[in-house]
Amino acid sequence: SEDSVQLDDLRGYQHSYQENVEAAQSFKSERMPEMTAQLDMKIAGLNERLVAITAELQAGEYVNDAHFDDPTPVLDELQHVKQQLDVIDQHCKQYSSQQQLFGITVYNYKNQATAMENFDKQAQLWSMISQWNDKFNEWMTSDFIDPDSGEVNIDVEEANKDVQIYVKESFGL
């Protein structure tokens, strides 16, 4: 009868499905060590890049007081570093999701947190320097006869407060 033919077809599909599942599981089991090794290498590469970025942020242009008069080159370079950190963040998220998918312990990217903290401190410092320079230029080019000394005092007090907060946060004072 037609029902028994359909039942036989269904059993055939079920058997074929079971064979395909077993083949897929076997393939996964064979490939898992290679995939986890590749993922570990990618994570190690990210960590090396993060350590390098952290070191770069603590040297060179970022600590050179020659740019105090014009922090634009440092701010431009910081923007480039921010783009790198954003790309790295996407990789970290991707690798973490792959680790979850593989059923292995998800790596804690401590070097990423350190690099971001150093970046944030440098970006804040050089932004404050830029803002100070902008205000200073405004004060120096405004009408000397009728300066709004109240506004200048407020600007200086705000800058002083920002610097004190920065120093406390950066140096734990």
PDB file of N, CA, C and O in Angstrom, residues 64-140:
ATOM      1  N   ASN A  64      55.588  63.333  24.489  1.00  0.00           N
ATOM      2  CA  ASN A  64      56.469  64.392  24.007  1.00  0.00           C
ATOM      3  C   ASN A  64      55.793  65.743  24.231  1.00  0.00           C
ATOM      4  O   ASN A  64      54.785  66.062  23.607  1.00  0.00           O
ATOM      5  N   ASP A  65      56.392  66.544  25.108  1.00  0.00           N
ATOM      6  CA  ASP A  65      55.796  67.848  25.403  1.00  0.00           C
ATOM      7  C   ASP A  65      55.987  68.863  24.279  1.00  0.00           C
ATOM      8  O   ASP A  65      55.455  69.969  24.337  1.00  0.00           O
ATOM      9  N   ALA A  66      56.699  68.492  23.229  1.00  0.00           N
ATOM     10  CA  ALA A  66      56.878  69.390  22.091  1.00  0.00           C
ATOM     11  C   ALA A  66      55.548  69.647  21.381  1.00  0.00           C
ATOM     12  O   ALA A  66      55.416  70.624  20.653  1.00  0.00           O
ATOM     13  N   HIS A  67      54.567  68.785  21.601  1.00  0.00           N
ATOM     14  CA  HIS A  67      53.267  68.944  20.948  1.00  0.00           C
ATOM     15  C   HIS A  67      52.247  69.689  21.808  1.00  0.00           C
ATOM     16  O   HIS A  67      51.079  69.758  21.442  1.00  0.00           O
ATOM     17  N   PHE A  68      52.683  70.245  22.924  1.00  0.00           N
ATOM     18  CA  PHE A  68      51.732  70.954  23.770  1.00  0.00           C
ATOM     19  C   PHE A  68      51.134  72.168  23.061  1.00  0.00           C
ATOM     20  O   PHE A  68      49.978  72.498  23.266  1.00  0.00           O
ATOM     21  N   ASP A  69      51.929  72.821  22.229  1.00  0.00           N
ATOM     22  CA  ASP A  69      51.418  73.998  21.523  1.00  0.00           C
ATOM     23  C   ASP A  69      50.440  73.612  20.417  1.00  0.00           C
ATOM     24  O   ASP A  69      49.541  74.387  20.094  1.00  0.00           O
ATOM     25  N   ASP A  70      50.647  72.461  19.824  1.00  0.00           N
ATOM     26  CA  ASP A  70      49.745  71.983  18.775  1.00  0.00           C
ATOM     27  C   ASP A  70      49.594  70.457  18.905  1.00  0.00           C
ATOM     28  O   ASP A  70      50.369  69.693  18.323  1.00  0.00           O
ATOM     29  N   PRO A  71      48.591  70.024  19.664  1.00  0.00           N
ATOM     30  CA  PRO A  71      48.409  68.594  19.892  1.00  0.00           C
ATOM     31  C   PRO A  71      47.727  67.855  18.735  1.00  0.00           C
ATOM     32  O   PRO A  71      47.489  66.652  18.829  1.00  0.00           O
ATOM     33  N   THR A  72      47.488  68.547  17.637  1.00  0.00           N
ATOM     34  CA  THR A  72      46.769  67.943  16.510  1.00  0.00           C
ATOM     35  C   THR A  72      47.419  66.649  16.008  1.00  0.00           C
ATOM     36  O   THR A  72      46.715  65.654  15.803  1.00  0.00           O
ATOM     37  N   PRO A  73      48.754  66.600  15.819  1.00  0.00           N
ATOM     38  CA  PRO A  73      49.350  65.342  15.344  1.00  0.00           C
ATOM     39  C   PRO A  73      49.117  64.174  16.313  1.00  0.00           C
ATOM     40  O   PRO A  73      48.869  63.047  15.887  1.00  0.00           O
ATOM     41  N   VAL A  74      49.173  64.464  17.599  1.00  0.00           N
ATOM     42  CA  VAL A  74      48.958  63.405  18.591  1.00  0.00           C
ATOM     43  C   VAL A  74      47.494  62.974  18.578  1.00  0.00           C
ATOM     44  O   VAL A  74      47.193  61.775  18.624  1.00  0.00           O
ATOM     45  N   LEU A  75      46.591  63.925  18.491  1.00  0.00           N
ATOM     46  CA  LEU A  75      45.158  63.587  18.436  1.00  0.00           C
ATOM     47  C   LEU A  75      44.834  62.782  17.183  1.00  0.00           C
ATOM     48  O   LEU A  75      44.017  61.843  17.231  1.00  0.00           O
ATOM     49  N   ASP A  76      45.469  63.128  16.062  1.00  0.00           N
ATOM     50  CA  ASP A  76      45.268  62.353  14.830  1.00  0.00           C
ATOM     51  C   ASP A  76      45.773  60.923  14.997  1.00  0.00           C
ATOM     52  O   ASP A  76      45.116  59.965  14.579  1.00  0.00           O
ATOM     53  N   GLU A  77      46.939  60.790  15.609  1.00  0.00           N
ATOM     54  CA  GLU A  77      47.493  59.454  15.839  1.00  0.00           C
ATOM     55  C   GLU A  77      46.625  58.663  16.816  1.00  0.00           C
ATOM     56  O   GLU A  77      46.424  57.459  16.653  1.00  0.00           O
ATOM     57  N   LEU A  78      46.095  59.340  17.814  1.00  0.00           N
ATOM     58  CA  LEU A  78      45.189  58.674  18.756  1.00  0.00           C
ATOM     59  C   LEU A  78      43.926  58.177  18.051  1.00  0.00           C
ATOM     60  O   LEU A  78      43.404  57.111  18.386  1.00  0.00           O
ATOM     61  N   GLN A  79      43.458  58.923  17.083  1.00  0.00           N
ATOM     62  CA  GLN A  79      42.289  58.483  16.314  1.00  0.00           C
ATOM     63  C   GLN A  79      42.614  57.203  15.549  1.00  0.00           C
ATOM     64  O   GLN A  79      41.797  56.288  15.475  1.00  0.00           O
ATOM     65  N   HIS A  80      43.825  57.132  15.016  1.00  0.00           N
ATOM     66  CA  HIS A  80      44.271  55.929  14.308  1.00  0.00           C
ATOM     67  C   HIS A  80      44.347  54.738  15.272  1.00  0.00           C
ATOM     68  O   HIS A  80      43.928  53.621  14.945  1.00  0.00           O
ATOM     69  N   VAL A  81      44.875  54.984  16.468  1.00  0.00           N
ATOM     70  CA  VAL A  81      44.961  53.922  17.478  1.00  0.00           C
ATOM     71  C   VAL A  81      43.557  53.472  17.877  1.00  0.00           C
ATOM     72  O   VAL A  81      43.307  52.272  18.045  1.00  0.00           O
ATOM     73  N   LYS A  82      42.632  54.409  17.995  1.00  0.00           N
ATOM     74  CA  LYS A  82      41.248  54.073  18.350  1.00  0.00           C
ATOM     75  C   LYS A  82      40.645  53.146  17.297  1.00  0.00           C
ATOM     76  O   LYS A  82      39.943  52.179  17.628  1.00  0.00           O
ATOM     77  N   GLN A  83      40.908  53.423  16.047  1.00  0.00           N
ATOM     78  CA  GLN A  83      40.405  52.552  14.978  1.00  0.00           C
ATOM     79  C   GLN A  83      40.990  51.148  15.103  1.00  0.00           C
ATOM     80  O   GLN A  83      40.272  50.156  14.941  1.00  0.00           O
ATOM     81  N   GLN A  84      42.274  51.062  15.413  1.00  0.00           N
ATOM     82  CA  GLN A  84      42.901  49.753  15.617  1.00  0.00           C
ATOM     83  C   GLN A  84      42.258  49.019  16.785  1.00  0.00           C
ATOM     84  O   GLN A  84      41.976  47.811  16.695  1.00  0.00           O
ATOM     85  N   LEU A  85      42.023  49.740  17.883  1.00  0.00           N
ATOM     86  CA  LEU A  85      41.419  49.117  19.059  1.00  0.00           C
ATOM     87  C   LEU A  85      39.985  48.662  18.771  1.00  0.00           C
ATOM     88  O   LEU A  85      39.547  47.627  19.289  1.00  0.00           O
ATOM     89  N   ASP A  86      39.272  49.407  17.948  1.00  0.00           N
ATOM     90  CA  ASP A  86      37.912  49.000  17.575  1.00  0.00           C
ATOM     91  C   ASP A  86      37.929  47.707  16.764  1.00  0.00           C
ATOM     92  O   ASP A  86      37.091  46.826  16.969  1.00  0.00           O
ATOM     93  N   VAL A  87      38.876  47.594  15.850  1.00  0.00           N
ATOM     94  CA  VAL A  87      39.010  46.367  15.048  1.00  0.00           C
ATOM     95  C   VAL A  87      39.377  45.194  15.965  1.00  0.00           C
ATOM     96  O   VAL A  87      38.815  44.098  15.852  1.00  0.00           O
ATOM     97  N   ILE A  88      40.312  45.436  16.861  1.00  0.00           N
ATOM     98  CA  ILE A  88      40.715  44.387  17.799  1.00  0.00           C
ATOM     99  C   ILE A  88      39.539  43.965  18.666  1.00  0.00           C
ATOM    100  O   ILE A  88      39.349  42.769  18.938  1.00  0.00           O
ATOM    101  N   ASP A  89      38.732  44.921  19.089  1.00  0.00           N
ATOM    102  CA  ASP A  89      37.551  44.597  19.898  1.00  0.00           C
ATOM    103  C   ASP A  89      36.603  43.677  19.139  1.00  0.00           C
ATOM    104  O   ASP A  89      36.058  42.723  19.717  1.00  0.00           O
ATOM    105  N   GLN A  90      36.414  43.945  17.865  1.00  0.00           N
ATOM    106  CA  GLN A  90      35.557  43.071  17.050  1.00  0.00           C
ATOM    107  C   GLN A  90      36.143  41.661  16.968  1.00  0.00           C
ATOM    108  O   GLN A  90      35.406  40.676  17.060  1.00  0.00           O
ATOM    109  N   HIS A  91      37.452  41.569  16.816  1.00  0.00           N
ATOM    110  CA  HIS A  91      38.106  40.253  16.781  1.00  0.00           C
ATOM    111  C   HIS A  91      37.935  39.529  18.121  1.00  0.00           C
ATOM    112  O   HIS A  91      37.673  38.321  18.140  1.00  0.00           O
ATOM    113  N   CYS A  92      38.098  40.263  19.221  1.00  0.00           N
ATOM    114  CA  CYS A  92      37.944  39.653  20.542  1.00  0.00           C
ATOM    115  C   CYS A  92      36.536  39.071  20.699  1.00  0.00           C
ATOM    116  O   CYS A  92      36.369  37.949  21.193  1.00  0.00           O
ATOM    117  N   LYS A  93      35.548  39.827  20.283  1.00  0.00           N
ATOM    118  CA  LYS A  93      34.164  39.344  20.369  1.00  0.00           C
ATOM    119  C   LYS A  93      33.960  38.120  19.482  1.00  0.00           C
ATOM    120  O   LYS A  93      33.301  37.154  19.884  1.00  0.00           O
ATOM    121  N   GLN A  94      34.514  38.162  18.289  1.00  0.00           N
ATOM    122  CA  GLN A  94      34.377  37.033  17.369  1.00  0.00           C
ATOM    123  C   GLN A  94      35.043  35.788  17.947  1.00  0.00           C
ATOM    124  O   GLN A  94      34.464  34.701  17.931  1.00  0.00           O
ATOM    125  N   TYR A  95      36.253  35.948  18.469  1.00  0.00           N
ATOM    126  CA  TYR A  95      36.979  34.799  19.014  1.00  0.00           C
ATOM    127  C   TYR A  95      36.283  34.249  20.256  1.00  0.00           C
ATOM    128  O   TYR A  95      36.251  33.030  20.462  1.00  0.00           O
ATOM    129  N   SER A  96      35.710  35.124  21.068  1.00  0.00           N
ATOM    130  CA  SER A  96      34.977  34.661  22.249  1.00  0.00           C
ATOM    131  C   SER A  96      33.751  33.852  21.840  1.00  0.00           C
ATOM    132  O   SER A  96      33.462  32.813  22.441  1.00  0.00           O
ATOM    133  N   SER A  97      33.053  34.317  20.826  1.00  0.00           N
ATOM    134  CA  SER A  97      31.869  33.564  20.371  1.00  0.00           C
ATOM    135  C   SER A  97      32.288  32.219  19.776  1.00  0.00           C
ATOM    136  O   SER A  97      31.584  31.216  19.949  1.00  0.00           O
ATOM    137  N   GLN A  98      33.434  32.179  19.114  1.00  0.00           N
ATOM    138  CA  GLN A  98      33.923  30.907  18.587  1.00  0.00           C
ATOM    139  C   GLN A  98      34.290  29.959  19.726  1.00  0.00           C
ATOM    140  O   GLN A  98      34.008  28.760  19.654  1.00  0.00           O
ATOM    141  N   GLN A  99      34.896  30.488  20.780  1.00  0.00           N
ATOM    142  CA  GLN A  99      35.225  29.649  21.922  1.00  0.00           C
ATOM    143  C   GLN A  99      33.961  29.087  22.566  1.00  0.00           C
ATOM    144  O   GLN A  99      33.928  27.913  22.948  1.00  0.00           O
ATOM    145  N   GLN A 100      32.934  29.925  22.678  1.00  0.00           N
ATOM    146  CA  GLN A 100      31.653  29.436  23.211  1.00  0.00           C
ATOM    147  C   GLN A 100      31.092  28.345  22.310  1.00  0.00           C
ATOM    148  O   GLN A 100      30.615  27.323  22.798  1.00  0.00           O
ATOM    149  N   LEU A 101      31.148  28.557  21.028  1.00  0.00           N
ATOM    150  CA  LEU A 101      30.648  27.582  20.068  1.00  0.00           C
ATOM    151  C   LEU A 101      31.413  26.263  20.185  1.00  0.00           C
ATOM    152  O   LEU A 101      30.819  25.189  20.111  1.00  0.00           O
ATOM    153  N   PHE A 102      32.713  26.344  20.405  1.00  0.00           N
ATOM    154  CA  PHE A 102      33.541  25.144  20.522  1.00  0.00           C
ATOM    155  C   PHE A 102      33.394  24.476  21.884  1.00  0.00           C
ATOM    156  O   PHE A 102      33.897  23.380  22.098  1.00  0.00           O
ATOM    157  N   GLY A 103      32.743  25.170  22.831  1.00  0.00           N
ATOM    158  CA  GLY A 103      32.559  24.601  24.156  1.00  0.00           C
ATOM    159  C   GLY A 103      33.811  24.639  25.013  1.00  0.00           C
ATOM    160  O   GLY A 103      34.003  23.796  25.883  1.00  0.00           O
ATOM    161  N   ILE A 104      34.675  25.640  24.749  1.00  0.00           N
ATOM    162  CA  ILE A 104      35.893  25.776  25.547  1.00  0.00           C
ATOM    163  C   ILE A 104      35.817  27.070  26.350  1.00  0.00           C
ATOM    164  O   ILE A 104      34.990  27.940  26.067  1.00  0.00           O
ATOM    165  N   THR A 105      36.692  27.181  27.345  1.00  0.00           N
ATOM    166  CA  THR A 105      36.705  28.350  28.221  1.00  0.00           C
ATOM    167  C   THR A 105      36.981  29.615  27.407  1.00  0.00           C
ATOM    168  O   THR A 105      37.923  29.658  26.620  1.00  0.00           O
ATOM    169  N   VAL A 106      36.165  30.631  27.633  1.00  0.00           N
ATOM    170  CA  VAL A 106      36.315  31.907  26.920  1.00  0.00           C
ATOM    171  C   VAL A 106      37.461  32.687  27.554  1.00  0.00           C
ATOM    172  O   VAL A 106      37.530  32.845  28.771  1.00  0.00           O
ATOM    173  N   TYR A 107      38.356  33.163  26.709  1.00  0.00           N
ATOM    174  CA  TYR A 107      39.548  33.887  27.153  1.00  0.00           C
ATOM    175  C   TYR A 107      39.177  35.264  27.683  1.00  0.00           C
ATOM    176  O   TYR A 107      38.325  35.959  27.124  1.00  0.00           O
ATOM    177  N   ASN A 108      39.840  35.664  28.763  1.00  0.00           N
ATOM    178  CA  ASN A 108      39.646  36.987  29.344  1.00  0.00           C
ATOM    179  C   ASN A 108      40.742  37.905  28.796  1.00  0.00           C
ATOM    180  O   ASN A 108      41.912  37.729  29.097  1.00  0.00           O
ATOM    181  N   TYR A 109      40.364  38.873  27.995  1.00  0.00           N
ATOM    182  CA  TYR A 109      41.315  39.757  27.316  1.00  0.00           C
ATOM    183  C   TYR A 109      41.763  40.884  28.249  1.00  0.00           C
ATOM    184  O   TYR A 109      41.341  42.033  28.112  1.00  0.00           O
ATOM    185  N   LYS A 110      42.644  40.572  29.193  1.00  0.00           N
ATOM    186  CA  LYS A 110      43.135  41.566  30.146  1.00  0.00           C
ATOM    187  C   LYS A 110      43.978  42.631  29.446  1.00  0.00           C
ATOM    188  O   LYS A 110      43.928  43.800  29.812  1.00  0.00           O
ATOM    189  N   ASN A 111      44.737  42.218  28.441  1.00  0.00           N
ATOM    190  CA  ASN A 111      45.571  43.195  27.714  1.00  0.00           C
ATOM    191  C   ASN A 111      44.709  44.199  26.960  1.00  0.00           C
ATOM    192  O   ASN A 111      45.129  45.345  26.754  1.00  0.00           O
ATOM    193  N   GLN A 112      43.512  43.795  26.555  1.00  0.00           N
ATOM    194  CA  GLN A 112      42.610  44.724  25.888  1.00  0.00           C
ATOM    195  C   GLN A 112      42.156  45.802  26.874  1.00  0.00           C
ATOM    196  O   GLN A 112      42.128  46.991  26.534  1.00  0.00           O
ATOM    197  N   ALA A 113      41.816  45.395  28.081  1.00  0.00           N
ATOM    198  CA  ALA A 113      41.388  46.367  29.095  1.00  0.00           C
ATOM    199  C   ALA A 113      42.521  47.334  29.419  1.00  0.00           C
ATOM    200  O   ALA A 113      42.300  48.550  29.543  1.00  0.00           O
ATOM    201  N   THR A 114      43.746  46.821  29.520  1.00  0.00           N
ATOM    202  CA  THR A 114      44.907  47.675  29.807  1.00  0.00           C
ATOM    203  C   THR A 114      45.149  48.661  28.666  1.00  0.00           C
ATOM    204  O   THR A 114      45.387  49.849  28.910  1.00  0.00           O
ATOM    205  N   ALA A 115      45.087  48.174  27.441  1.00  0.00           N
ATOM    206  CA  ALA A 115      45.301  49.058  26.282  1.00  0.00           C
ATOM    207  C   ALA A 115      44.224  50.135  26.222  1.00  0.00           C
ATOM    208  O   ALA A 115      44.523  51.309  25.961  1.00  0.00           O
ATOM    209  N   MET A 116      42.973  49.763  26.463  1.00  0.00           N
ATOM    210  CA  MET A 116      41.883  50.747  26.423  1.00  0.00           C
ATOM    211  C   MET A 116      42.045  51.779  27.532  1.00  0.00           C
ATOM    212  O   MET A 116      41.801  52.972  27.316  1.00  0.00           O
ATOM    213  N   GLU A 117      42.461  51.335  28.707  1.00  0.00           N
ATOM    214  CA  GLU A 117      42.666  52.262  29.816  1.00  0.00           C
ATOM    215  C   GLU A 117      43.767  53.264  29.478  1.00  0.00           C
ATOM    216  O   GLU A 117      43.614  54.471  29.694  1.00  0.00           O
ATOM    217  N   ASN A 118      44.869  52.775  28.928  1.00  0.00           N
ATOM    218  CA  ASN A 118      45.963  53.667  28.529  1.00  0.00           C
ATOM    219  C   ASN A 118      45.526  54.606  27.413  1.00  0.00           C
ATOM    220  O   ASN A 118      45.872  55.790  27.417  1.00  0.00           O
ATOM    221  N   PHE A 119      44.777  54.078  26.459  1.00  0.00           N
ATOM    222  CA  PHE A 119      44.288  54.924  25.378  1.00  0.00           C
ATOM    223  C   PHE A 119      43.386  56.032  25.934  1.00  0.00           C
ATOM    224  O   PHE A 119      43.526  57.205  25.570  1.00  0.00           O
ATOM    225  N   ASP A 120      42.450  55.660  26.802  1.00  0.00           N
ATOM    226  CA  ASP A 120      41.519  56.643  27.360  1.00  0.00           C
ATOM    227  C   ASP A 120      42.257  57.753  28.113  1.00  0.00           C
ATOM    228  O   ASP A 120      41.904  58.937  27.983  1.00  0.00           O
ATOM    229  N   LYS A 121      43.279  57.382  28.866  1.00  0.00           N
ATOM    230  CA  LYS A 121      44.057  58.391  29.601  1.00  0.00           C
ATOM    231  C   LYS A 121      44.768  59.344  28.638  1.00  0.00           C
ATOM    232  O   LYS A 121      44.745  60.563  28.833  1.00  0.00           O
ATOM    233  N   GLN A 122      45.394  58.784  27.609  1.00  0.00           N
ATOM    234  CA  GLN A 122      46.102  59.636  26.638  1.00  0.00           C
ATOM    235  C   GLN A 122      45.120  60.529  25.881  1.00  0.00           C
ATOM    236  O   GLN A 122      45.387  61.712  25.669  1.00  0.00           O
ATOM    237  N   ALA A 123      44.009  59.957  25.464  1.00  0.00           N
ATOM    238  CA  ALA A 123      43.014  60.740  24.718  1.00  0.00           C
ATOM    239  C   ALA A 123      42.464  61.874  25.583  1.00  0.00           C
ATOM    240  O   ALA A 123      42.298  63.005  25.109  1.00  0.00           O
ATOM    241  N   GLN A 124      42.211  61.573  26.841  1.00  0.00           N
ATOM    242  CA  GLN A 124      41.699  62.601  27.742  1.00  0.00           C
ATOM    243  C   GLN A 124      42.737  63.707  27.949  1.00  0.00           C
ATOM    244  O   GLN A 124      42.409  64.893  27.880  1.00  0.00           O
ATOM    245  N   LEU A 125      43.974  63.318  28.183  1.00  0.00           N
ATOM    246  CA  LEU A 125      45.040  64.300  28.400  1.00  0.00           C
ATOM    247  C   LEU A 125      45.208  65.218  27.197  1.00  0.00           C
ATOM    248  O   LEU A 125      45.199  66.447  27.324  1.00  0.00           O
ATOM    249  N   TRP A 126      45.346  64.634  26.006  1.00  0.00           N
ATOM    250  CA  TRP A 126      45.599  65.451  24.821  1.00  0.00           C
ATOM    251  C   TRP A 126      44.371  66.259  24.410  1.00  0.00           C
ATOM    252  O   TRP A 126      44.499  67.348  23.857  1.00  0.00           O
ATOM    253  N   SER A 127      43.189  65.774  24.728  1.00  0.00           N
ATOM    254  CA  SER A 127      41.972  66.567  24.474  1.00  0.00           C
ATOM    255  C   SER A 127      41.930  67.777  25.403  1.00  0.00           C
ATOM    256  O   SER A 127      41.555  68.880  24.978  1.00  0.00           O
ATOM    257  N   MET A 128      42.319  67.565  26.662  1.00  0.00           N
ATOM    258  CA  MET A 128      42.350  68.695  27.591  1.00  0.00           C
ATOM    259  C   MET A 128      43.382  69.728  27.145  1.00  0.00           C
ATOM    260  O   MET A 128      43.126  70.937  27.218  1.00  0.00           O
ATOM    261  N   ILE A 129      44.520  69.273  26.665  1.00  0.00           N
ATOM    262  CA  ILE A 129      45.547  70.203  26.179  1.00  0.00           C
ATOM    263  C   ILE A 129      45.009  70.989  24.983  1.00  0.00           C
ATOM    264  O   ILE A 129      45.194  72.210  24.896  1.00  0.00           O
ATOM    265  N   SER A 130      44.333  70.307  24.081  1.00  0.00           N
ATOM    266  CA  SER A 130      43.762  70.975  22.907  1.00  0.00           C
ATOM    267  C   SER A 130      42.713  72.007  23.324  1.00  0.00           C
ATOM    268  O   SER A 130      42.692  73.131  22.808  1.00  0.00           O
ATOM    269  N   GLN A 131      41.848  71.633  24.261  1.00  0.00           N
ATOM    270  CA  GLN A 131      40.823  72.567  24.730  1.00  0.00           C
ATOM    271  C   GLN A 131      41.458  73.782  25.406  1.00  0.00           C
ATOM    272  O   GLN A 131      41.009  74.917  25.215  1.00  0.00           O
ATOM    273  N   TRP A 132      42.496  73.539  26.197  1.00  0.00           N
ATOM    274  CA  TRP A 132      43.195  74.650  26.848  1.00  0.00           C
ATOM    275  C   TRP A 132      43.794  75.587  25.808  1.00  0.00           C
ATOM    276  O   TRP A 132      43.665  76.803  25.908  1.00  0.00           O
ATOM    277  N   ASN A 133      44.436  75.019  24.804  1.00  0.00           N
ATOM    278  CA  ASN A 133      45.031  75.850  23.755  1.00  0.00           C
ATOM    279  C   ASN A 133      43.973  76.659  23.019  1.00  0.00           C
ATOM    280  O   ASN A 133      44.195  77.828  22.697  1.00  0.00           O
ATOM    281  N   ASP A 134      42.830  76.035  22.728  1.00  0.00           N
ATOM    282  CA  ASP A 134      41.749  76.764  22.063  1.00  0.00           C
ATOM    283  C   ASP A 134      41.288  77.943  22.908  1.00  0.00           C
ATOM    284  O   ASP A 134      41.110  79.066  22.398  1.00  0.00           O
ATOM    285  N   LYS A 135      41.091  77.704  24.205  1.00  0.00           N
ATOM    286  CA  LYS A 135      40.655  78.785  25.098  1.00  0.00           C
ATOM    287  C   LYS A 135      41.742  79.858  25.202  1.00  0.00           C
ATOM    288  O   LYS A 135      41.449  81.050  25.162  1.00  0.00           O
ATOM    289  N   PHE A 136      42.995  79.431  25.329  1.00  0.00           N
ATOM    290  CA  PHE A 136      44.100  80.380  25.446  1.00  0.00           C
ATOM    291  C   PHE A 136      44.157  81.278  24.209  1.00  0.00           C
ATOM    292  O   PHE A 136      44.290  82.502  24.324  1.00  0.00           O
ATOM    293  N   ASN A 137      44.044  80.672  23.032  1.00  0.00           N
ATOM    294  CA  ASN A 137      44.060  81.467  21.799  1.00  0.00           C
ATOM    295  C   ASN A 137      42.866  82.417  21.746  1.00  0.00           C
ATOM    296  O   ASN A 137      42.999  83.556  21.290  1.00  0.00           O
ATOM    297  N   GLU A 138      41.734  81.951  22.222  1.00  0.00           N
ATOM    298  CA  GLU A 138      40.541  82.813  22.250  1.00  0.00           C
ATOM    299  C   GLU A 138      40.774  83.996  23.175  1.00  0.00           C
ATOM    300  O   GLU A 138      40.459  85.141  22.841  1.00  0.00           O
ATOM    301  N   TRP A 139      41.347  83.745  24.345  1.00  0.00           N
ATOM    302  CA  TRP A 139      41.608  84.827  25.294  1.00  0.00           C
ATOM    303  C   TRP A 139      42.628  85.813  24.739  1.00  0.00           C
ATOM    304  O   TRP A 139      42.509  87.018  24.924  1.00  0.00           O
ATOM    305  N   MET A 140      43.636  85.302  24.065  1.00  0.00           N
ATOM    306  CA  MET A 140      44.713  86.156  23.579  1.00  0.00           C
ATOM    307  C   MET A 140      44.303  86.971  22.350  1.00  0.00           C
ATOM    308  O   MET A 140      44.918  87.996  22.061  1.00  0.00           O
TER     309      MET A 140
END
